[in-house]
Short mmCIF file of C-alpha atoms in Angstrom, two decimals:
data_model
loop_
_atom_site.label_atom_id
_atom_site.label_comp_id
_atom_site.label_asym_id
_atom_site.label_seq_id
_atom_site.Cartn_x
_atom_site.Cartn_y
_atom_site.Cartn_z
CA MET A 1 133.91 227.74 115.03
CA GLN A 2 136.56 226.92 112.45
CA LYS A 3 138.63 225.09 115.06
CA GLU A 4 135.64 222.98 116.08
CA GLU A 5 134.89 222.08 112.44
CA ILE A 6 138.52 221.10 111.85
CA LYS A 7 138.46 219.00 115.02
CA GLU A 8 135.25 217.27 113.94
CA ALA A 9 136.69 216.60 110.47
CA SER A 10 139.80 215.17 112.05
CA GLU A 11 137.72 212.94 114.30
CA VAL A 12 135.78 211.66 111.25
CA LYS A 13 138.95 211.15 109.16
CA GLU A 14 140.73 209.00 111.74
CA PRO A 15 138.08 206.21 111.79
CA LEU A 16 137.99 206.23 107.99
CA GLU A 17 141.77 205.78 107.80
CA ALA A 18 141.57 203.04 110.41
CA ALA A 19 138.86 201.30 108.44
CA GLU A 20 140.88 201.58 105.24
CA SER A 21 143.91 200.13 107.03
CA VAL A 22 141.87 197.22 108.37
CA ALA A 23 140.41 196.62 104.91
CA GLU A 24 143.86 196.59 103.31
CA GLU A 25 145.13 194.14 105.93
CA SER A 26 142.07 191.91 105.36
CA VAL A 27 142.63 191.94 101.60
CA GLU A 28 146.30 191.04 102.08
CA GLU A 29 145.42 188.23 104.50
CA LEU A 30 142.74 186.96 102.10
CA SER A 31 145.16 187.07 99.18
CA GLU A 32 147.80 185.23 101.20
CA ASP A 33 145.22 182.65 102.29
CA ILE A 34 144.13 182.11 98.66
CA ASP A 35 147.78 181.66 97.61
CA ASN A 36 148.38 179.12 100.39
CA ARG A 37 145.22 177.23 99.46
CA SER A 38 146.28 177.26 95.81
CA ILE A 39 149.66 175.74 96.71
CA VAL A 40 148.00 173.06 98.85
CA LEU A 41 145.53 172.32 96.04
CA ASP A 42 148.32 172.02 93.46
CA ASN A 43 150.26 169.66 95.73
CA LYS A 44 147.12 167.56 96.28
CA VAL A 45 146.43 167.36 92.52
CA GLU A 46 150.04 166.33 91.84
CA SER A 47 149.89 163.76 94.64
CA ASP A 48 146.58 162.37 93.30
CA LEU A 49 148.01 162.10 89.78
CA HIS A 50 151.06 160.23 91.07
CA GLN A 51 148.89 157.92 93.19
CA ASN A 52 146.73 157.21 90.14
CA LEU A 53 149.85 156.13 88.22
CA VAL A 54 150.98 154.02 91.19
CA ASP A 55 147.55 152.33 91.31
CA LYS A 56 147.69 151.55 87.59
CA LEU A 57 151.21 150.14 87.93
CA THR A 58 150.13 148.03 90.93
CA GLN A 59 147.16 146.66 88.96
CA SER A 60 149.39 145.82 85.98
CA LYS A 61 151.86 144.09 88.28
CA LEU A 62 149.09 142.09 89.97
CA THR A 63 147.65 141.05 86.58
CA ALA A 64 151.08 139.89 85.36
CA GLU A 65 151.81 137.98 88.59
CA MET A 66 148.42 136.21 88.58
CA LYS A 67 148.84 135.15 84.95
CA TYR A 68 152.43 134.04 85.61
CA ASP A 69 151.24 131.90 88.56
CA GLU A 70 148.69 130.29 86.24
CA TYR A 71 151.44 129.65 83.70
CA LYS A 72 153.73 128.12 86.35
CA LYS A 73 150.93 125.79 87.44
CA ALA A 74 150.36 124.60 83.85
CA ASP A 75 154.12 124.26 83.32
CA LYS A 76 154.51 122.22 86.52
CA GLU A 77 151.69 119.87 85.48
CA LEU A 78 153.41 119.39 82.13
CA GLU A 79 156.75 118.61 83.80
CA GLU A 80 155.15 116.08 86.16
CA THR A 81 153.27 114.46 83.28
CA THR A 82 156.48 114.34 81.24
CA ILE A 83 158.42 112.63 84.04
CA ASN A 84 155.68 110.02 84.52
CA PHE A 85 155.41 109.53 80.76
CA MET A 86 159.14 108.88 80.34
CA ARG A 87 159.22 106.61 83.39
CA LEU A 88 156.32 104.53 82.05
CA GLU A 89 157.77 104.32 78.55
CA ASN A 90 161.20 103.21 79.77
CA ASP A 91 159.63 100.70 82.14
CA ILE A 92 157.56 99.15 79.33
CA VAL A 93 160.60 99.01 77.03
CA LYS A 94 162.79 97.32 79.65
CA THR A 95 160.17 94.78 80.75
CA THR A 96 157.27 93.88 78.48
CA VAL A 97 158.85 94.90 75.16
CA ALA A 98 162.21 93.28 76.02
CA THR A 99 160.37 90.08 76.97
CA SER A 100 158.35 90.13 73.74
CA ILE A 101 161.50 90.50 71.63
CA SER A 102 163.23 87.69 73.51
CA LEU A 103 160.27 85.32 73.08
CA LEU A 104 159.86 86.24 69.40
CA LYS A 105 163.52 85.40 68.91
CA ASP A 106 162.84 81.97 70.33
CA VAL A 107 160.22 81.37 67.65
CA GLY A 108 162.47 82.66 64.86
CA VAL A 109 161.48 86.33 64.56
CA GLU A 110 164.66 88.45 64.29
CA ASN A 111 165.86 92.06 63.86
CA LEU A 112 163.50 93.66 66.37
CA GLU A 113 166.14 95.03 68.80
CA GLU A 114 167.08 97.90 66.50
CA ASN A 115 163.60 99.34 66.92
CA ILE A 116 164.06 99.88 70.65
CA ASN A 117 164.97 103.39 71.75
CA GLU A 118 165.11 105.05 75.10
CA ALA A 119 162.20 107.38 75.77
CA LYS A 120 162.85 110.79 74.30
CA GLU A 121 163.03 113.68 76.73
CA ILE A 122 160.15 116.12 76.37
CA VAL A 123 161.95 119.46 76.33
CA GLN A 124 160.12 122.75 76.72
CA GLU A 125 162.38 125.55 75.53
CA ASN A 126 162.03 129.32 75.98
CA LYS A 127 160.21 129.14 79.27
CA ALA A 128 158.51 132.37 80.30
CA GLU A 129 159.86 134.61 83.03
CA LEU A 130 157.94 137.05 85.20
CA ILE A 131 157.92 140.47 83.58
CA HIS A 132 160.06 143.03 85.41
CA ILE A 133 158.14 146.02 86.75
CA LYS A 134 160.11 148.77 88.45
CA PRO A 135 158.45 150.96 91.12
CA LEU A 136 157.54 154.57 90.40
CA SER A 137 159.37 157.50 91.96
CA LYS A 138 158.25 161.13 92.17
CA GLY A 139 161.82 162.14 91.44
CA GLY A 140 161.93 164.57 94.35
CA PHE A 141 165.43 163.70 95.48
CA GLY A 142 166.86 163.78 91.96
CA ALA A 143 165.10 167.08 91.25
CA PHE A 144 166.44 168.55 94.50
CA LEU A 145 169.96 167.37 93.67
CA PHE A 146 169.85 168.85 90.16
CA GLY A 147 168.34 172.04 91.59
CA VAL A 148 171.17 172.39 94.09
CA LEU A 149 173.75 171.74 91.38
CA GLY A 150 172.04 174.29 89.12
CA THR A 151 172.01 176.84 91.92
CA LEU A 152 175.70 176.32 92.63
CA ALA A 153 176.58 176.38 88.92
CA THR A 154 174.65 179.62 88.41
CA ALA A 155 176.28 181.27 91.43
CA THR A 156 179.68 180.14 90.19
CA GLY A 157 179.01 181.40 86.68
CA LEU A 158 177.80 184.80 87.92
CA THR A 159 180.83 185.10 90.18
CA LEU A 160 183.18 184.35 87.29
CA PHE A 161 181.32 186.82 85.07
CA GLY A 162 181.56 189.49 87.78
CA ALA A 163 185.28 188.84 88.16
CA LYS A 164 185.71 189.34 84.43
CA LEU A 165 183.78 192.64 84.60
CA ALA A 166 185.99 193.76 87.49
CA ALA A 167 189.12 192.82 85.49
CA LEU A 168 190.16 190.38 88.20
CA PRO A 169 192.20 187.28 87.35
CA LEU A 170 190.10 184.11 87.09
CA ALA A 171 192.16 182.16 89.59
CA LEU A 172 191.34 180.50 92.90
CA PRO A 173 193.24 183.06 95.07
CA THR A 174 191.01 185.83 93.62
CA PHE A 175 187.91 184.28 95.11
CA MET A 176 189.50 183.58 98.46
CA GLN A 177 189.61 187.30 99.40
CA LYS A 178 186.50 189.07 100.68
CA ALA A 179 187.52 192.37 99.11
CA ASN A 180 187.53 190.79 95.66
CA LEU A 181 184.15 189.17 96.27
CA ASP A 182 182.73 192.55 97.37
CA THR A 183 184.05 194.14 94.18
CA ILE A 184 182.51 191.38 92.06
CA ALA A 185 179.16 191.77 93.84
CA SER A 186 179.18 195.53 93.31
CA LYS A 187 179.88 195.12 89.58
CA LEU A 188 176.99 192.67 89.21
CA ALA A 189 174.65 195.02 91.09
CA ALA A 190 175.60 197.90 88.78
CA LEU A 191 174.59 195.85 85.72
CA ILE A 192 170.88 196.17 86.47
CA ASN A 193 171.06 199.73 87.75
CA ILE A 194 170.52 198.90 91.38
CA LYS A 195 172.55 200.30 94.21
CA ASP A 196 176.09 199.10 93.47
CA THR A 197 176.86 197.83 96.94
CA PRO A 198 178.24 194.37 97.80
CA ILE A 199 175.06 193.42 99.69
CA ALA A 200 172.90 194.23 96.67
CA GLY A 201 175.21 192.15 94.48
CA TYR A 202 175.14 189.21 96.88
CA LEU A 203 171.35 189.36 97.02
CA LEU A 204 171.21 189.51 93.22
CA VAL A 205 173.44 186.44 92.85
CA ALA A 206 171.44 184.57 95.49
CA ALA A 207 168.11 185.47 93.90
CA ILE A 208 169.14 184.51 90.36
CA SER A 209 170.85 181.31 91.52
CA LEU A 210 167.85 180.21 93.60
CA LEU A 211 165.50 181.05 90.73
CA VAL A 212 167.53 178.93 88.31
CA GLY A 213 167.70 176.12 90.86
CA LEU A 214 163.92 176.29 91.36
CA ILE A 215 163.33 176.21 87.60
CA ILE A 216 165.63 173.18 87.24
CA PHE A 217 163.92 171.49 90.21
CA ASN A 218 160.45 171.93 88.67
CA LEU A 219 161.71 170.99 85.20
CA VAL A 220 163.26 167.74 86.44
CA LYS A 221 160.07 166.88 88.35
CA PHE A 222 157.99 167.62 85.24
CA ILE A 223 160.24 165.42 83.10
CA LYS A 224 160.04 162.64 85.70
CA LYS A 225 156.26 162.97 85.77
CA ARG A 226 156.11 162.64 81.98
CA LYS A 227 158.44 159.65 82.09
CA ASN A 228 156.28 157.98 84.73
CA LEU A 229 153.17 158.56 82.62
CA LYS A 230 154.78 157.13 79.49
CA TYR A 231 156.23 154.19 81.46
CA VAL A 232 152.85 153.26 82.95
CA GLN A 233 151.15 153.55 79.55
CA ARG A 234 153.84 151.42 77.89
CA LEU A 235 153.72 148.97 80.79
CA GLU A 236 149.97 148.49 80.43
CA SER A 237 150.49 147.66 76.75
CA ASP A 238 153.43 145.34 77.53
CA VAL A 239 151.47 143.53 80.25
CA GLU A 240 148.56 143.05 77.85
CA LYS A 241 150.88 141.43 75.30
CA TYR A 242 152.60 139.44 78.07
CA VAL A 243 149.27 138.05 79.26
CA GLU A 244 148.32 137.09 75.69
CA GLU A 245 151.65 135.27 75.23
CA LEU A 246 151.25 133.43 78.55
CA ASP A 247 147.67 132.48 77.69
CA GLU A 248 148.97 130.91 74.49
CA LYS A 249 151.73 129.06 76.36
CA ILE A 250 149.25 127.89 79.02
CA GLN A 251 146.87 126.50 76.41
CA LYS A 252 149.68 124.76 74.53
CA SER A 253 151.04 123.32 77.78
CA LYS A 254 147.61 121.94 78.63
CA ASN A 255 147.22 120.49 75.13
CA LEU A 256 150.62 118.82 75.33
CA THR A 257 149.84 117.50 78.82
CA GLU A 258 146.56 115.97 77.56
CA HIS A 259 148.35 114.52 74.54
CA LEU A 260 150.98 112.83 76.74
CA GLU A 261 148.28 111.48 79.03
CA HIS A 262 146.49 110.02 76.02
CA ILE A 263 149.71 108.36 74.81
CA LYS A 264 150.26 106.95 78.31
CA GLN A 265 146.78 105.37 78.31
CA VAL A 266 147.39 103.83 74.89
CA MET A 267 150.84 102.50 75.93
CA GLN A 268 149.28 100.96 79.03
CA LYS A 269 146.77 99.15 76.82
CA TYR A 270 149.59 97.84 74.66
CA ASP A 271 151.52 96.82 77.76
CA ILE A 272 148.66 94.70 79.07
CA ILE A 273 147.88 93.09 75.70
CA LEU A 274 151.57 92.37 75.04
CA GLN A 275 151.88 90.73 78.44
CA GLU A 276 148.99 88.42 77.45
CA GLN A 277 150.67 87.71 74.09
CA ASN A 278 153.93 86.96 75.89
CA ALA A 279 152.09 84.44 78.07
CA LYS A 280 150.62 82.80 74.94
CA ILE A 281 154.06 82.52 73.30
CA ARG A 282 155.50 80.96 76.48
CA ARG A 283 152.69 78.43 76.39
CA MET A 284 153.40 77.66 72.72
CA LEU A 285 157.11 77.20 73.37
CA PHE A 286 156.46 74.93 76.34
CA ILE A 287 153.75 72.79 74.78
CA GLU A 288 154.66 72.76 71.09
CA GLN A 289 158.46 72.94 71.49
CA PRO A 290 159.09 74.06 67.88
CA GLU A 291 162.37 72.85 66.45
CA ASN A 292 162.34 74.83 63.18
CA GLY A 293 161.09 78.16 64.49
CA LEU A 294 157.88 79.76 63.37
CA GLU A 295 157.13 77.10 60.68
CA SER A 296 157.03 74.37 63.35
CA LEU A 297 154.14 76.03 65.21
CA GLN A 298 150.48 75.26 64.74
CA ARG A 299 148.66 77.64 62.40
CA ALA A 300 146.70 79.20 65.29
CA SER A 301 149.98 79.75 67.12
CA GLN A 302 151.55 81.34 64.02
CA VAL A 303 148.61 83.77 63.89
CA GLU A 304 149.22 84.71 67.52
CA VAL A 305 152.92 85.34 66.79
CA GLU A 306 152.03 87.54 63.81
CA LYS A 307 149.53 89.37 65.98
CA THR A 308 152.24 89.94 68.60
CA VAL A 309 154.65 91.30 65.97
CA LEU A 310 151.97 93.69 64.68
CA ILE A 311 151.16 94.96 68.18
CA LEU A 312 154.84 95.30 69.05
CA ASP A 313 155.66 97.16 65.83
CA GLU A 314 152.81 99.60 66.36
CA LEU A 315 153.86 100.24 69.96
CA LEU A 316 157.51 100.79 69.00
CA LYS A 317 156.47 103.17 66.23
CA LEU A 318 154.44 105.18 68.74
CA MET A 319 157.30 105.22 71.24
CA ASN A 320 159.89 106.25 68.67
CA THR A 321 157.82 109.18 67.42
CA THR A 322 158.94 112.69 68.41
CA VAL A 323 156.08 113.99 70.49
CA ASN A 324 156.70 117.73 70.43
CA ASP A 325 158.66 120.65 69.12
CA GLY A 326 158.76 123.05 72.05
CA LEU A 327 155.14 123.30 73.08
CA GLU A 328 153.86 122.31 69.65
CA ILE A 329 152.65 118.72 69.21
CA THR A 330 154.11 117.22 66.04
CA GLN A 331 151.76 116.11 63.30
CA GLU A 332 153.50 112.71 63.21
CA SER A 333 152.72 112.19 66.88
CA HIS A 334 149.06 113.01 66.31
CA GLU A 335 148.86 110.58 63.40
CA ASN A 336 150.76 107.70 65.07
CA LEU A 337 148.75 108.07 68.27
CA HIS A 338 145.51 107.88 66.30
CA SER A 339 146.77 104.81 64.40
CA ALA A 340 148.05 103.03 67.53
CA ASN A 341 144.85 103.76 69.43
CA SER A 342 142.66 102.44 66.61
CA ILE A 343 144.64 99.20 66.31
CA ILE A 344 144.77 98.41 70.04
CA ASN A 345 141.07 99.20 70.44
CA GLU A 346 140.30 96.82 67.58
CA VAL A 347 142.43 94.12 69.21
CA ILE A 348 140.65 94.61 72.56
CA LYS A 349 137.25 94.61 70.85
CA LYS A 350 137.91 91.22 69.27
CA LEU A 351 138.74 89.77 72.68
CA TYR A 352 135.10 90.10 73.69
CA ILE A 353 133.46 88.89 70.47
#
């Protein structure tokens, strides 16, 4: 009876032990699965954070490039307007104005040549450049390199320390002999009260060196991550200021372009009116043939000559005025343009009264 009871107890115990074994294996597998999932999740979070920074950098770069393209368009329009402005001004000076001065000389009006200047170049200094934006890097290669160097440095340091404990000379030949390396490894193993065998020492050096290398690897990646975050934040601020500066330059470029176009229109009015005045003076010279200059002309003709001198003086004053200082329109240019425009419009108005 006792044997049968023992047999039955044994039969019951074996399934219980098997169940416990299966349960332990399941717990271990579950724990390992959780750890693997945790690693994957951490990697995904890190990847998402990096991608978020990359997206912000890309957006900042796109914003800067779009604004810079807008600036280049405004700058190109200003350059084209400037070239046409200078060409028109020089053409008027060399043709209509030169003719007016020559004809006025013939009727006794002198000292006008000194008022003629070549058209001043419209110079725009300190042109903007596209802001430099460097791409982001996870720093994996650099971290790996520093980790490897840290691992090697730690292994080297431990080896030198072990050689000192073993009273071995710190010279290259010492470390070229396996027996010396085994002695060093045994000394290092004895330090932490583990079995003082060479294999234990080698494993200890490898474990500590790899741990240090892993710490350095993660530290470098963390530093790089922080640098990337600060760079993107600073870049967003810099791009915001950059856009504001370009907006100001764009507006000033457009204002200067409009101002030059306005001056061109006024100069064209003067050009046409002066050509008519030149024709009148030619008629006077041909018909009246004055022998004593301006005093020999009829009173109506003298009035036309005085009118021509007034128009010419106003045009030359406008032409000789400095238009801009960088992208800023000078106050003198504003004032002389307003004066010249008022006078020529009054002259044109009287033509139709």
